[in-house]
Amino acid sequence: KFDDLLLAMASKHKNVEELSHSVLSFFERRTDLFHVMDTPNDRMGFMPGKSEQMVLKHFRFFQHKYLGRVQPELLKQAYGVDTPQPQGVIADSPEAAAEAAALGQSEVGGSASSASSAAPASAAPSASSAAGEQQAALHDDTTRKMMKHISTWNGAVTDKYHWSQSIRDLTIEIDVEECRAKDVQVNVTATRVSVKCQGKTILEGKLHEKVNTEETMWHLDEGKQVVINLEKQRETWWKCVLEGDQEIDTTKVESTRSMCEYDGETQ
């Protein structure tokens, strides 16, 4: 659904290497993808090696998907199968398929050999498929939890929302039950914010500092998350979104601007 946006961005680059550099640069500057957690209880970043595993897992999945569509003969040479996708895995688990492809797809090899086996052995693939689906569900849930960290750059996670910020603006992400945009009401004044979903108040309170209401924007992402973008009236780092919520240490924010660029009060 973001093809138009991504194509416009790609057109500004000479090649894929430049494009990938820009994307990873964005992750480095505006997300906590590269931040290493000191303890499992940290609210920012990933445990050592986890973010790399996540990126590599998605790369392998889409590489396998591309080869299956454009160069299926390479998959046949590598795995000895005609189908471009691992049977019994890809339908329910892209991640499981990616990992299987990366490991040489031993499961596919097993399925191919079992096809020529006697009938009594037919129960084995079913058990393997069930185990694969269970593992796939675990991978999906883990990935979703990992991806939530992407939205906490220079912010934090609370029991009601995730938030991130730059020196000029702030983003709030609120998980909601599946709904439509018309079921959501967002009201933002210079000092307060209120969010209701299907008539139920899910967020309300006084903002830490004032915002420019005319620049406020929000949207419903995939029917399950309300995303609100706020522009700060004053360029400064917020300790929290709503007064009374957990505060962050603003001396540890990751800033890409020189300190001399800020006004005297912010410095």
XYZ file of N, CA and C in Angstrom:
801
model
N 0.810 -1.214 0.000
C 0.000 0.000 0.000
C 0.849 1.273 0.000
N 2.166 1.125 0.191
C 3.050 2.283 0.204
C 3.893 2.362 -1.075
N 3.505 1.632 -2.118
C 4.311 1.566 -3.331
C 4.563 2.947 -3.948
N 3.525 3.784 -4.029
C 3.697 5.104 -4.635
C 4.722 5.932 -3.872
N 4.620 5.905 -2.546
C 5.558 6.654 -1.711
C 6.977 6.122 -1.878
N 7.119 4.795 -1.865
C 8.437 4.188 -1.961
C 9.044 4.375 -3.350
N 8.206 4.323 -4.392
C 8.709 4.552 -5.747
C 9.215 5.981 -5.905
N 8.508 6.928 -5.299
C 8.960 8.326 -5.351
C 10.308 8.468 -4.657
N 10.465 7.787 -3.530
C 11.741 7.837 -2.818
C 12.834 7.152 -3.625
N 12.515 5.998 -4.231
C 13.505 5.258 -5.012
C 13.987 6.065 -6.211
N 13.105 6.872 -6.782
C 13.464 7.655 -7.966
C 14.529 8.700 -7.661
N 14.729 9.003 -6.388
C 15.729 9.999 -5.989
C 17.102 9.367 -5.764
N 17.206 8.059 -6.001
C 18.457 7.352 -5.778
C 18.961 6.730 -7.081
N 20.266 6.558 -7.200
C 20.863 6.025 -8.419
C 20.694 4.510 -8.525
N 20.723 3.823 -7.383
C 20.656 2.371 -7.407
C 20.128 1.845 -6.079
N 19.981 0.536 -5.998
C 19.432 -0.095 -4.800
C 20.343 0.109 -3.600
N 21.646 0.114 -3.840
C 22.581 0.300 -2.729
C 22.372 1.658 -2.065
N 22.213 2.711 -2.878
C 21.970 4.043 -2.322
C 20.643 4.083 -1.574
N 19.617 3.445 -2.151
C 18.300 3.425 -1.521
C 18.348 2.710 -0.179
N 19.001 1.560 -0.148
C 19.088 0.812 1.113
C 19.889 1.591 2.152
N 20.891 2.340 1.697
C 21.675 3.172 2.623
C 20.785 4.226 3.263
N 19.918 4.853 2.465
C 19.017 5.877 2.998
C 18.027 5.285 3.992
N 17.526 4.099 3.662
C 16.560 3.455 4.559
C 17.210 3.122 5.890
N 18.403 2.530 5.851
C 19.078 2.174 7.091
C 19.533 3.421 7.850
N 19.859 4.478 7.112
C 20.200 5.736 7.763
C 19.006 6.271 8.547
N 17.812 6.148 7.950
C 16.600 6.564 8.649
C 16.408 5.753 9.930
N 16.581 4.436 9.832
C 16.445 3.592 11.021
C 17.451 3.979 12.091
N 18.663 4.355 11.671
C 19.692 4.724 12.640
C 19.365 6.041 13.336
N 18.810 6.998 12.567
C 18.561 8.324 13.124
C 17.222 8.459 13.809
N 16.198 7.711 13.337
C 14.846 7.971 13.789
C 14.161 6.805 14.478
N 14.850 5.691 14.676
C 14.256 4.555 15.378
C 15.284 3.972 16.349
N 14.860 2.997 17.113
C 15.794 2.345 18.036
C 16.189 0.958 17.531
N 16.170 0.764 16.210
C 16.532 -0.525 15.627
C 17.934 -0.956 16.025
N 18.869 -0.018 16.121
C 20.259 -0.356 16.410
C 20.603 -0.224 17.898
N 19.647 0.176 18.697
C 19.915 0.332 20.129
C 19.929 -1.042 20.799
N 20.967 -1.315 21.565
C 21.111 -2.611 22.233
C 20.629 -2.496 23.668
N 19.677 -3.330 24.022
C 19.125 -3.315 25.380
C 20.151 -3.859 26.371
N 20.260 -3.213 27.514
C 21.155 -3.690 28.576
C 20.523 -4.839 29.342
N 19.199 -4.758 29.520
C 18.455 -5.819 30.213
C 17.153 -6.073 29.459
N 16.548 -7.251 29.635
C 15.273 -7.544 28.964
C 14.147 -6.607 29.364
N 14.305 -5.880 30.462
C 13.258 -4.976 30.938
C 13.365 -3.575 30.352
N 14.419 -3.308 29.574
C 14.562 -1.989 28.957
C 13.381 -1.720 28.029
N 12.965 -0.467 27.937
C 11.824 -0.083 27.118
C 12.237 0.394 25.724
N 13.501 0.324 25.420
C 13.977 0.828 24.132
C 14.996 -0.136 23.557
N 14.912 -0.396 22.264
C 15.905 -1.205 21.588
C 15.601 -2.691 21.570
N 16.628 -3.483 21.265
C 16.506 -4.930 21.132
C 17.647 -5.605 21.880
N 17.415 -6.842 22.279
C 18.484 -7.612 22.882
C 19.551 -7.882 21.820
N 20.807 -8.115 22.220
C 21.904 -8.279 21.258
C 21.571 -9.286 20.149
N 21.738 -8.852 18.904
C 21.539 -9.725 17.754
C 20.114 -9.846 17.263
N 19.124 -9.418 18.040
C 17.717 -9.626 17.678
C 17.300 -8.776 16.484
N 17.704 -7.524 16.443
C 17.292 -6.670 15.325
C 17.919 -7.165 14.017
N 19.159 -7.620 14.087
C 19.810 -8.162 12.886
C 19.077 -9.417 12.408
N 18.684 -10.274 13.340
C 17.931 -11.476 12.981
C 16.617 -11.115 12.309
N 15.955 -10.092 12.824
C 14.673 -9.678 12.272
C 14.824 -9.189 10.835
N 15.821 -8.325 10.591
C 16.040 -7.803 9.248
C 16.434 -8.918 8.287
N 17.323 -9.796 8.735
C 17.773 -10.899 7.882
C 16.634 -11.860 7.565
N 15.768 -12.081 8.532
C 14.634 -12.980 8.329
C 13.722 -12.460 7.225
N 13.439 -11.158 7.250
C 12.577 -10.580 6.217
C 13.281 -10.561 4.861
N 14.596 -10.317 4.865
C 15.339 -10.345 3.603
C 15.246 -11.728 2.971
N 15.439 -12.765 3.756
C 15.406 -14.123 3.226
C 14.019 -14.489 2.712
N 12.999 -14.049 3.425
C 11.639 -14.343 2.982
C 11.365 -13.745 1.610
N 11.671 -12.438 1.452
C 11.356 -11.783 0.181
C 12.295 -12.223 -0.938
N 13.509 -12.625 -0.593
C 14.385 -13.186 -1.609
C 13.797 -14.490 -2.138
N 13.323 -15.333 -1.232
C 12.710 -16.598 -1.614
C 11.441 -16.363 -2.433
N 10.667 -15.364 -2.045
C 9.444 -15.034 -2.779
C 9.770 -14.568 -4.187
N 10.807 -13.716 -4.331
C 11.200 -13.217 -5.647
C 11.691 -14.355 -6.536
N 12.554 -15.205 -5.995
C 13.077 -16.314 -6.791
C 11.952 -17.237 -7.248
N 10.981 -17.455 -6.379
C 9.861 -18.312 -6.753
C 9.052 -17.731 -7.901
N 8.990 -16.402 -7.980
C 8.204 -15.751 -9.024
C 8.994 -15.554 -10.312
N 10.276 -15.206 -10.201
C 11.056 -14.806 -11.364
C 12.076 -15.869 -11.800
N 12.683 -16.545 -10.835
C 13.716 -17.529 -11.154
C 13.471 -18.852 -10.432
N 12.329 -19.483 -10.686
C 12.002 -20.724 -9.974
C 13.000 -21.839 -10.208
N 13.727 -21.782 -11.331
C 14.708 -22.835 -11.611
C 15.828 -22.845 -10.577
N 16.122 -21.662 -10.010
C 17.156 -21.601 -8.984
C 16.703 -22.293 -7.706
N 15.426 -22.144 -7.380
C 14.899 -22.842 -6.211
C 14.928 -24.338 -6.433
N 14.602 -24.754 -7.654
C 14.610 -26.185 -7.952
C 16.017 -26.744 -7.820
N 16.998 -25.994 -8.317
C 18.389 -26.439 -8.217
C 18.843 -26.518 -6.760
N 18.401 -25.523 -5.968
C 18.854 -25.455 -4.573
C 18.169 -26.473 -3.682
N 16.841 -26.657 -3.900
C 16.071 -27.475 -2.973
C 15.505 -28.749 -3.586
N 15.661 -28.888 -4.911
C 15.192 -30.111 -5.541
C 13.693 -30.232 -5.627
N 12.979 -29.108 -5.710
C 11.518 -29.129 -5.802
C 11.079 -28.217 -6.928
N 9.905 -28.512 -7.510
C 9.373 -27.688 -8.585
C 8.633 -26.466 -8.065
N 7.993 -26.608 -6.910
C 7.198 -25.508 -6.379
C 8.086 -24.374 -5.918
N 7.722 -23.133 -6.173
C 8.546 -22.005 -5.763
C 8.447 -21.682 -4.288
N 7.496 -22.320 -3.586
C 7.315 -22.026 -2.178
C 7.275 -23.325 -1.381
N 7.842 -23.317 -0.174
C 7.835 -24.505 0.665
C 6.412 -24.946 0.991
N 6.099 -26.187 0.739
C 4.759 -26.694 0.987
C 4.489 -26.806 2.483
N 3.251 -26.442 2.879
C 2.838 -26.604 4.267
C 3.395 -25.574 5.215
N 4.146 -24.585 4.689
C 4.740 -23.589 5.573
C 4.391 -22.186 5.130
N 4.595 -21.865 3.853
C 4.479 -20.483 3.404
C 3.085 -19.905 3.555
N 2.047 -20.713 3.438
C 0.681 -20.190 3.470
C 0.374 -19.500 4.782
N 0.873 -20.053 5.889
C 0.545 -19.500 7.188
C 1.709 -18.777 7.837
N 2.887 -18.900 7.295
C 4.037 -18.328 7.970
C 5.132 -17.890 7.009
N 5.148 -16.643 6.604
C 6.249 -16.140 5.781
C 7.586 -16.284 6.471
N 7.593 -16.050 7.777
C 8.844 -16.119 8.513
C 9.393 -17.535 8.546
N 8.507 -18.510 8.767
C 8.951 -19.895 8.804
C 9.501 -20.308 7.447
N 8.844 -19.857 6.389
C 9.309 -20.188 5.046
C 10.685 -19.588 4.791
N 10.866 -18.372 5.254
C 12.153 -17.707 5.046
C 13.263 -18.456 5.754
N 12.998 -18.856 6.984
C 14.016 -19.570 7.740
C 14.306 -20.923 7.111
N 13.247 -21.576 6.622
C 13.440 -22.871 5.981
C 14.296 -22.724 4.740
N 14.035 -21.675 3.960
C 14.826 -21.454 2.750
C 16.279 -21.184 3.100
N 16.494 -20.383 4.141
C 17.849 -20.019 4.531
C 18.639 -21.224 5.016
N 17.967 -22.181 5.599
C 18.642 -23.354 6.144
C 18.732 -24.506 5.152
N 18.387 -24.245 3.899
C 18.483 -25.299 2.898
C 17.204 -26.067 2.742
N 16.153 -25.636 3.478
C 14.824 -26.207 3.342
C 14.839 -27.717 3.524
N 15.349 -28.168 4.666
C 15.380 -29.594 4.941
C 13.988 -30.175 5.039
N 12.997 -29.343 5.466
C 11.628 -29.843 5.570
C 11.076 -30.195 4.200
N 11.399 -29.328 3.193
C 10.914 -29.608 1.843
C 11.496 -30.902 1.335
N 12.795 -31.105 1.598
C 13.418 -32.348 1.180
C 12.726 -33.539 1.803
N 12.348 -33.405 3.090
C 11.662 -34.499 3.769
C 10.308 -34.764 3.156
N 9.576 -33.701 2.798
C 8.253 -33.876 2.213
C 8.344 -34.549 0.861
N 9.379 -34.201 0.071
C 9.519 -34.794 -1.243
C 9.772 -36.283 -1.144
N 10.603 -36.669 -0.197
C 10.905 -38.083 -0.073
C 9.717 -38.844 0.470
N 8.949 -38.220 1.360
C 7.808 -38.920 1.947
C 6.719 -39.143 0.924
N 6.699 -38.339 -0.157
C 5.669 -38.496 -1.168
C 5.782 -39.837 -1.863
N 7.006 -40.385 -1.937
C 7.197 -41.670 -2.590
C 7.209 -42.810 -1.599
N 6.956 -42.519 -0.331
C 6.963 -43.549 0.704
C 5.633 -44.255 0.749
N 5.567 -45.294 1.549
C 4.328 -46.057 1.690
C 3.290 -45.226 2.400
N 2.015 -45.594 2.243
C 0.898 -44.838 2.795
C 0.943 -44.678 4.301
N 1.362 -45.686 5.094
C 1.357 -45.539 6.552
C 2.195 -44.376 7.047
N 3.142 -43.909 6.231
C 4.001 -42.807 6.681
C 3.361 -41.457 6.484
N 2.138 -41.410 5.946
C 1.504 -40.140 5.615
C 1.149 -39.308 6.827
N 1.111 -39.901 8.000
C 0.748 -39.152 9.203
C 1.873 -38.227 9.637
N 3.102 -38.556 9.276
C 4.253 -37.776 9.719
C 4.217 -36.339 9.227
N 3.936 -36.076 7.921
C 3.879 -34.688 7.476
C 2.833 -33.875 8.205
N 1.714 -34.491 8.597
C 0.673 -33.761 9.314
C 1.188 -33.269 10.648
N 1.899 -34.144 11.348
C 2.458 -33.749 12.641
C 3.482 -32.638 12.455
N 4.299 -32.777 11.404
C 5.305 -31.761 11.121
C 4.662 -30.432 10.770
N 3.566 -30.498 9.993
C 2.861 -29.286 9.602
C 2.277 -28.580 10.815
N 1.695 -29.360 11.738
C 1.109 -28.769 12.944
C 2.184 -28.083 13.777
N 3.342 -28.742 13.890
C 4.442 -28.152 14.652
C 4.930 -26.878 13.973
N 4.957 -26.910 12.625
C 5.389 -25.736 11.882
C 4.458 -24.562 12.075
N 3.136 -24.860 12.079
C 2.159 -23.794 12.271
C 2.267 -23.195 13.662
N 2.517 -24.039 14.661
C 2.660 -23.543 16.025
C 3.892 -22.652 16.143
N 4.995 -23.095 15.505
C 6.214 -22.292 15.525
C 6.014 -20.992 14.764
N 5.230 -21.081 13.664
C 4.965 -19.882 12.862
C 4.222 -18.842 13.674
N 3.219 -19.289 14.440
C 2.457 -18.358 15.269
C 3.356 -17.676 16.284
N 4.297 -18.448 16.834
C 5.240 -17.884 17.804
C 6.126 -16.842 17.147
N 6.594 -17.155 15.918
C 7.439 -16.203 15.195
C 6.679 -14.929 14.881
N 5.419 -15.068 14.439
C 4.611 -13.899 14.105
C 4.440 -12.994 15.312
N 4.123 -13.605 16.457
C 3.901 -12.823 17.673
C 5.182 -12.133 18.109
N 6.308 -12.851 18.002
C 7.595 -12.263 18.382
C 7.941 -11.075 17.492
N 7.705 -11.241 16.183
C 8.004 -10.158 15.248
C 7.168 -8.928 15.540
N 5.862 -9.142 15.814
C 4.991 -7.998 16.116
C 5.492 -7.252 17.346
N 5.904 -8.001 18.378
C 6.392 -7.353 19.592
C 7.688 -6.602 19.328
N 8.563 -7.197 18.500
C 9.827 -6.540 18.187
C 9.588 -5.255 17.409
N 8.656 -5.308 16.451
C 8.406 -4.149 15.616
C 7.818 -2.985 16.401
N 7.175 -3.267 17.520
C 6.619 -2.183 18.326
C 7.715 -1.245 18.815
N 8.921 -1.787 19.002
C 10.016 -0.955 19.481
C 10.405 0.122 18.479
N 10.063 -0.098 17.202
C 10.435 0.871 16.176
C 9.812 2.228 16.463
N 8.672 2.246 17.150
C 7.941 3.493 17.336
C 8.255 4.180 18.663
N 9.409 3.903 19.258
C 9.722 4.515 20.554
C 11.022 5.317 20.519
N 11.383 5.838 19.344
C 12.619 6.617 19.229
C 12.506 7.884 20.055
N 13.427 8.064 20.989
C 13.435 9.219 21.896
C 12.127 9.353 22.666
N 11.436 8.239 22.847
C 10.180 8.239 23.604
C 10.150 7.044 24.536
N 8.986 6.418 24.623
C 8.858 5.297 25.553
C 7.582 4.508 25.260
N 7.397 3.459 26.035
C 6.184 2.644 25.978
C 5.457 2.799 27.307
N 4.180 3.112 27.253
C 3.363 3.151 28.464
C 2.317 2.052 28.366
N 1.501 1.925 29.385
C 0.476 0.876 29.351
C -0.657 1.216 28.390
N -0.685 2.461 27.869
C -1.762 2.867 26.971
C -1.297 3.166 25.545
N -0.026 3.503 25.375
C 0.432 3.921 24.056
C 1.949 3.837 23.942
N 2.435 3.898 22.678
C 3.847 4.075 22.374
C 4.008 5.519 21.903
N 5.156 6.110 22.164
C 5.371 7.457 21.644
C 6.832 7.668 21.274
N 7.035 8.536 20.275
C 8.368 8.898 19.824
C 8.373 10.388 19.533
N 9.568 10.962 19.393
C 9.626 12.401 19.159
C 10.905 12.808 18.438
N 10.794 13.910 17.711
C 11.954 14.641 17.227
C 11.921 15.975 17.966
N 12.850 16.844 17.686
C 12.873 18.124 18.388
C 11.656 18.972 18.030
N 11.042 18.715 16.863
C 9.929 19.543 16.391
C 8.560 18.906 16.571
N 8.480 17.572 16.512
C 7.162 16.932 16.553
C 7.165 15.662 17.390
N 5.985 15.092 17.510
C 5.796 13.950 18.396
C 4.732 13.026 17.800
N 4.924 11.728 17.950
C 3.981 10.748 17.429
C 3.501 9.832 18.552
N 2.190 9.638 18.600
C 1.573 8.741 19.587
C 0.904 7.596 18.834
N 1.136 6.376 19.263
C 0.514 5.205 18.652
C -0.274 4.455 19.720
N -1.565 4.277 19.463
C -2.459 3.665 20.449
C -3.116 2.429 19.839
N -2.914 1.284 20.443
C -3.549 0.063 19.965
C -5.025 0.075 20.355
N -5.885 -0.293 19.393
C -7.331 -0.338 19.651
C -7.892 -1.636 19.093
N -9.100 -1.967 19.513
C -9.773 -3.109 18.924
C -10.102 -2.774 17.472
N -10.131 -3.785 16.626
C -10.341 -3.545 15.203
C -11.617 -2.732 14.967
N -11.459 -1.671 14.183
C -12.579 -0.760 13.962
C -12.369 -0.011 12.651
N -13.252 0.950 12.379
C -13.126 1.814 11.213
C -12.825 3.237 11.664
N -12.321 4.051 10.738
C -11.931 5.418 11.088
C -13.099 6.212 11.654
N -14.318 5.942 11.150
C -15.467 6.699 11.634
C -15.822 6.349 13.082
N -15.230 5.255 13.599
C -15.473 4.864 14.990
C -14.540 5.587 15.959
N -13.583 6.342 15.392
C -12.566 6.990 16.218
C -12.777 8.497 16.242
N -12.692 9.085 17.429
C -12.775 10.533 17.580
C -11.507 11.026 18.281
N -10.781 11.902 17.612
C -9.560 12.476 18.179
C -9.755 13.980 18.329
N -9.584 14.461 19.533
C -9.742 15.887 19.808
C -8.462 16.413 20.444
N -7.810 17.351 19.769
C -6.555 17.912 20.268
C -6.681 19.421 20.380
N -6.399 19.941 21.567
C -6.287 21.386 21.762
C -4.818 21.695 21.986
N -4.501 22.935 22.245
C -3.102 23.309 22.451
C -2.499 22.611 23.664
N -3.348 22.243 24.627
C -2.822 21.696 25.888
C -3.359 20.321 26.249
N -4.332 19.797 25.511
C -4.951 18.523 25.893
C -5.187 17.649 24.669
N -5.310 16.347 24.932
C -5.647 15.396 23.870
C -6.660 14.396 24.409
N -7.609 14.037 23.554
C -8.625 13.055 23.922
C -8.855 12.134 22.729
N -8.872 10.836 22.987
C -9.099 9.846 21.932
C -10.187 8.878 22.392
N -11.217 8.736 21.561
C -12.293 7.796 21.852
C -12.426 6.817 20.694
N -12.746 5.581 21.029
C -12.959 4.548 20.015
C -14.266 3.838 20.320
N -15.179 3.895 19.366
C -16.505 3.294 19.534
C -17.183 3.796 20.814
N -16.999 5.105 21.070
C -17.634 5.743 22.216
C -16.896 5.604 23.528
N -15.839 4.809 23.551
C -15.086 4.577 24.786
C -13.812 5.410 24.790
N -13.581 6.153 25.889
C -12.371 6.958 26.001
C -11.171 6.056 26.250
N -10.186 6.119 25.352
C -9.006 5.266 25.511
C -7.755 6.066 25.866
N -7.830 7.386 25.699
C -6.713 8.241 26.098
C -7.225 9.650 26.314
N -6.827 10.249 27.435
C -7.228 11.623 27.724
C -6.301 12.206 28.762
N -5.899 13.463 28.561
C -5.057 14.094 29.551
C -4.448 15.389 29.067
N -3.691 16.022 29.967
C -3.027 17.282 29.668
C -1.665 17.007 29.057
N -1.374 17.663 27.939
C -0.101 17.494 27.263
C 1.038 18.110 28.070
N 2.211 17.550 27.934
C 3.371 18.031 28.672
C 3.702 19.473 28.310
N 3.574 19.809 27.015
C 3.760 21.181 26.555
C 2.728 21.471 25.475
N 2.691 22.708 25.014
C 1.686 23.104 24.032
C 2.059 22.624 22.621
N 0.998 22.380 21.808
C 1.199 21.962 20.422
C 0.429 22.900 19.490
N 0.792 22.865 18.213
C 0.093 23.642 17.199
C -1.059 22.803 16.657
N -2.259 23.126 17.045
C -3.412 22.301 16.686
C -3.666 22.250 15.183
N -3.322 23.325 14.463
C -3.584 23.334 13.020
C -2.704 22.337 12.269
N -1.629 21.874 12.895
C -0.738 20.906 12.256
C -0.983 19.480 12.741
N -2.002 19.297 13.566
C -2.297 17.962 14.080
C -2.880 17.070 12.993
N -2.369 15.848 12.898
C -2.881 14.865 11.954
C -2.998 13.512 12.648
N -3.972 12.713 12.216
C -4.074 11.363 12.749
C -4.655 10.437 11.692
N -4.384 9.139 11.841
C -4.970 8.151 10.950
C -5.099 6.825 11.679
N -5.920 5.953 11.121
C -6.127 4.616 11.672
C -5.315 3.645 10.833
N -4.352 2.993 11.443
C -3.457 2.090 10.725
C -3.963 0.655 10.812
N -4.346 0.101 9.648
C -4.802 -1.290 9.519
C -5.971 -1.600 10.446
N -6.723 -0.583 10.813
C -7.907 -0.791 11.633
C -7.639 -1.147 13.074
N -6.361 -1.107 13.486
C -6.025 -1.581 14.828
C -5.136 -0.626 15.620
N -4.756 0.489 15.000
C -3.860 1.400 15.711
C -4.135 2.845 15.299
N -4.377 3.692 16.291
C -4.558 5.120 16.043
C -3.196 5.798 16.153
N -2.800 6.500 15.086
C -1.504 7.181 15.054
C -1.743 8.686 14.979
N -1.229 9.411 15.956
C -1.430 10.852 16.038
C -0.084 11.559 15.921
N -0.006 12.532 15.019
C 1.204 13.335 14.847
C 0.944 14.754 15.348
N 1.767 15.208 16.264
C 1.620 16.537 16.859
C 2.858 17.377 16.574
N 2.650 18.662 16.290
C 3.769 19.588 16.108
C 3.912 20.426 17.377
N 5.090 20.449 17.926
C 5.335 21.189 19.154
C 5.369 22.693 18.883
N 4.835 23.480 19.819
C 4.936 24.936 19.686
C 6.365 25.399 19.943
N 7.058 24.680 20.810
C 8.437 25.038 21.151
C 9.345 23.850 20.849
N 10.471 24.120 20.191
C 11.397 23.049 19.864
C 12.163 22.632 21.113
N 11.746 21.521 21.676
C 12.390 21.007 22.885
C 12.053 19.536 23.021
N 12.774 18.853 23.882
C 12.507 17.438 24.111
C 11.521 17.265 25.260
N 10.480 16.490 25.035
C 9.479 16.251 26.067
C 9.904 15.088 26.962
N 9.609 15.229 28.253
C 9.872 14.152 29.201
C 8.779 13.089 29.167
N 7.595 13.501 28.736
C 6.448 12.599 28.657
C 5.430 13.220 27.715
N 4.417 12.469 27.354
C 3.355 13.009 26.507
C 2.289 13.676 27.365
N 1.788 12.945 28.344
C 0.747 13.464 29.229
C 1.301 13.670 30.629
N 0.903 14.752 31.245
C 1.327 15.021 32.621
C 0.903 13.867 33.522
N 1.845 13.405 34.355
C 1.553 12.305 35.264
C 2.005 10.954 34.746
N 2.315 10.863 33.440
C 2.808 9.603 32.890
C 4.291 9.448 33.183
N 4.782 8.230 32.963
C 6.197 7.959 33.200
C 7.062 8.879 32.353
N 8.132 9.422 32.964
C 9.009 10.358 32.271
C 10.294 9.677 31.802
N 10.872 10.200 30.725
C 12.156 9.712 30.241
C 13.244 10.704 30.625
N 14.486 10.278 30.538
C 15.618 11.157 30.811
C 15.984 11.866 29.512
N 15.624 13.132 29.397
C 15.843 13.861 28.143
C 17.326 14.165 27.883
N 18.184 13.931 28.865
C 19.616 14.134 28.614
C 20.193 12.991 27.793
N 19.400 11.926 27.610
C 19.899 10.758 26.881
C 19.245 10.592 25.505
N 18.502 11.599 25.061
C 17.874 11.488 23.746
C 18.935 11.503 22.664
N 18.616 10.883 21.534
C 19.537 10.833 20.406
C 19.207 11.986 19.464
N 20.057 13.001 19.448
C 19.816 14.188 18.634
C 20.800 14.253 17.477
N 20.285 14.584 16.299
C 21.153 14.730 15.126
C 21.504 16.198 14.886
N 21.102 17.068 15.796
C 21.407 18.487 15.674
C 22.459 18.899 16.702
N 23.251 19.860 16.331
C 24.243 20.389 17.258
C 23.547 21.163 18.370
N 24.099 21.125 19.563
C 23.495 21.806 20.691
C 23.352 23.311 20.447
N 24.277 23.883 19.678
C 24.229 25.329 19.449
C 23.032 25.743 18.576
N 22.373 24.774 17.934
C 21.223 25.084 17.092
C 19.965 25.322 17.906
N 19.951 24.890 19.174
C 18.769 25.069 20.012
C 18.749 26.450 20.645
N 17.539 26.853 21.032
C 17.455 28.139 21.732
C 18.044 28.005 23.118
N 18.273 29.147 23.776
C 18.943 29.132 25.061
C 18.232 28.330 26.120
N 16.891 28.406 26.134
C 16.127 27.691 27.160
C 16.258 26.186 27.002
N 16.213 25.715 25.745
C 16.339 24.281 25.499
C 17.728 23.788 25.861
N 18.786 24.581 25.538
C 20.135 24.177 25.899
C 20.272 24.042 27.407
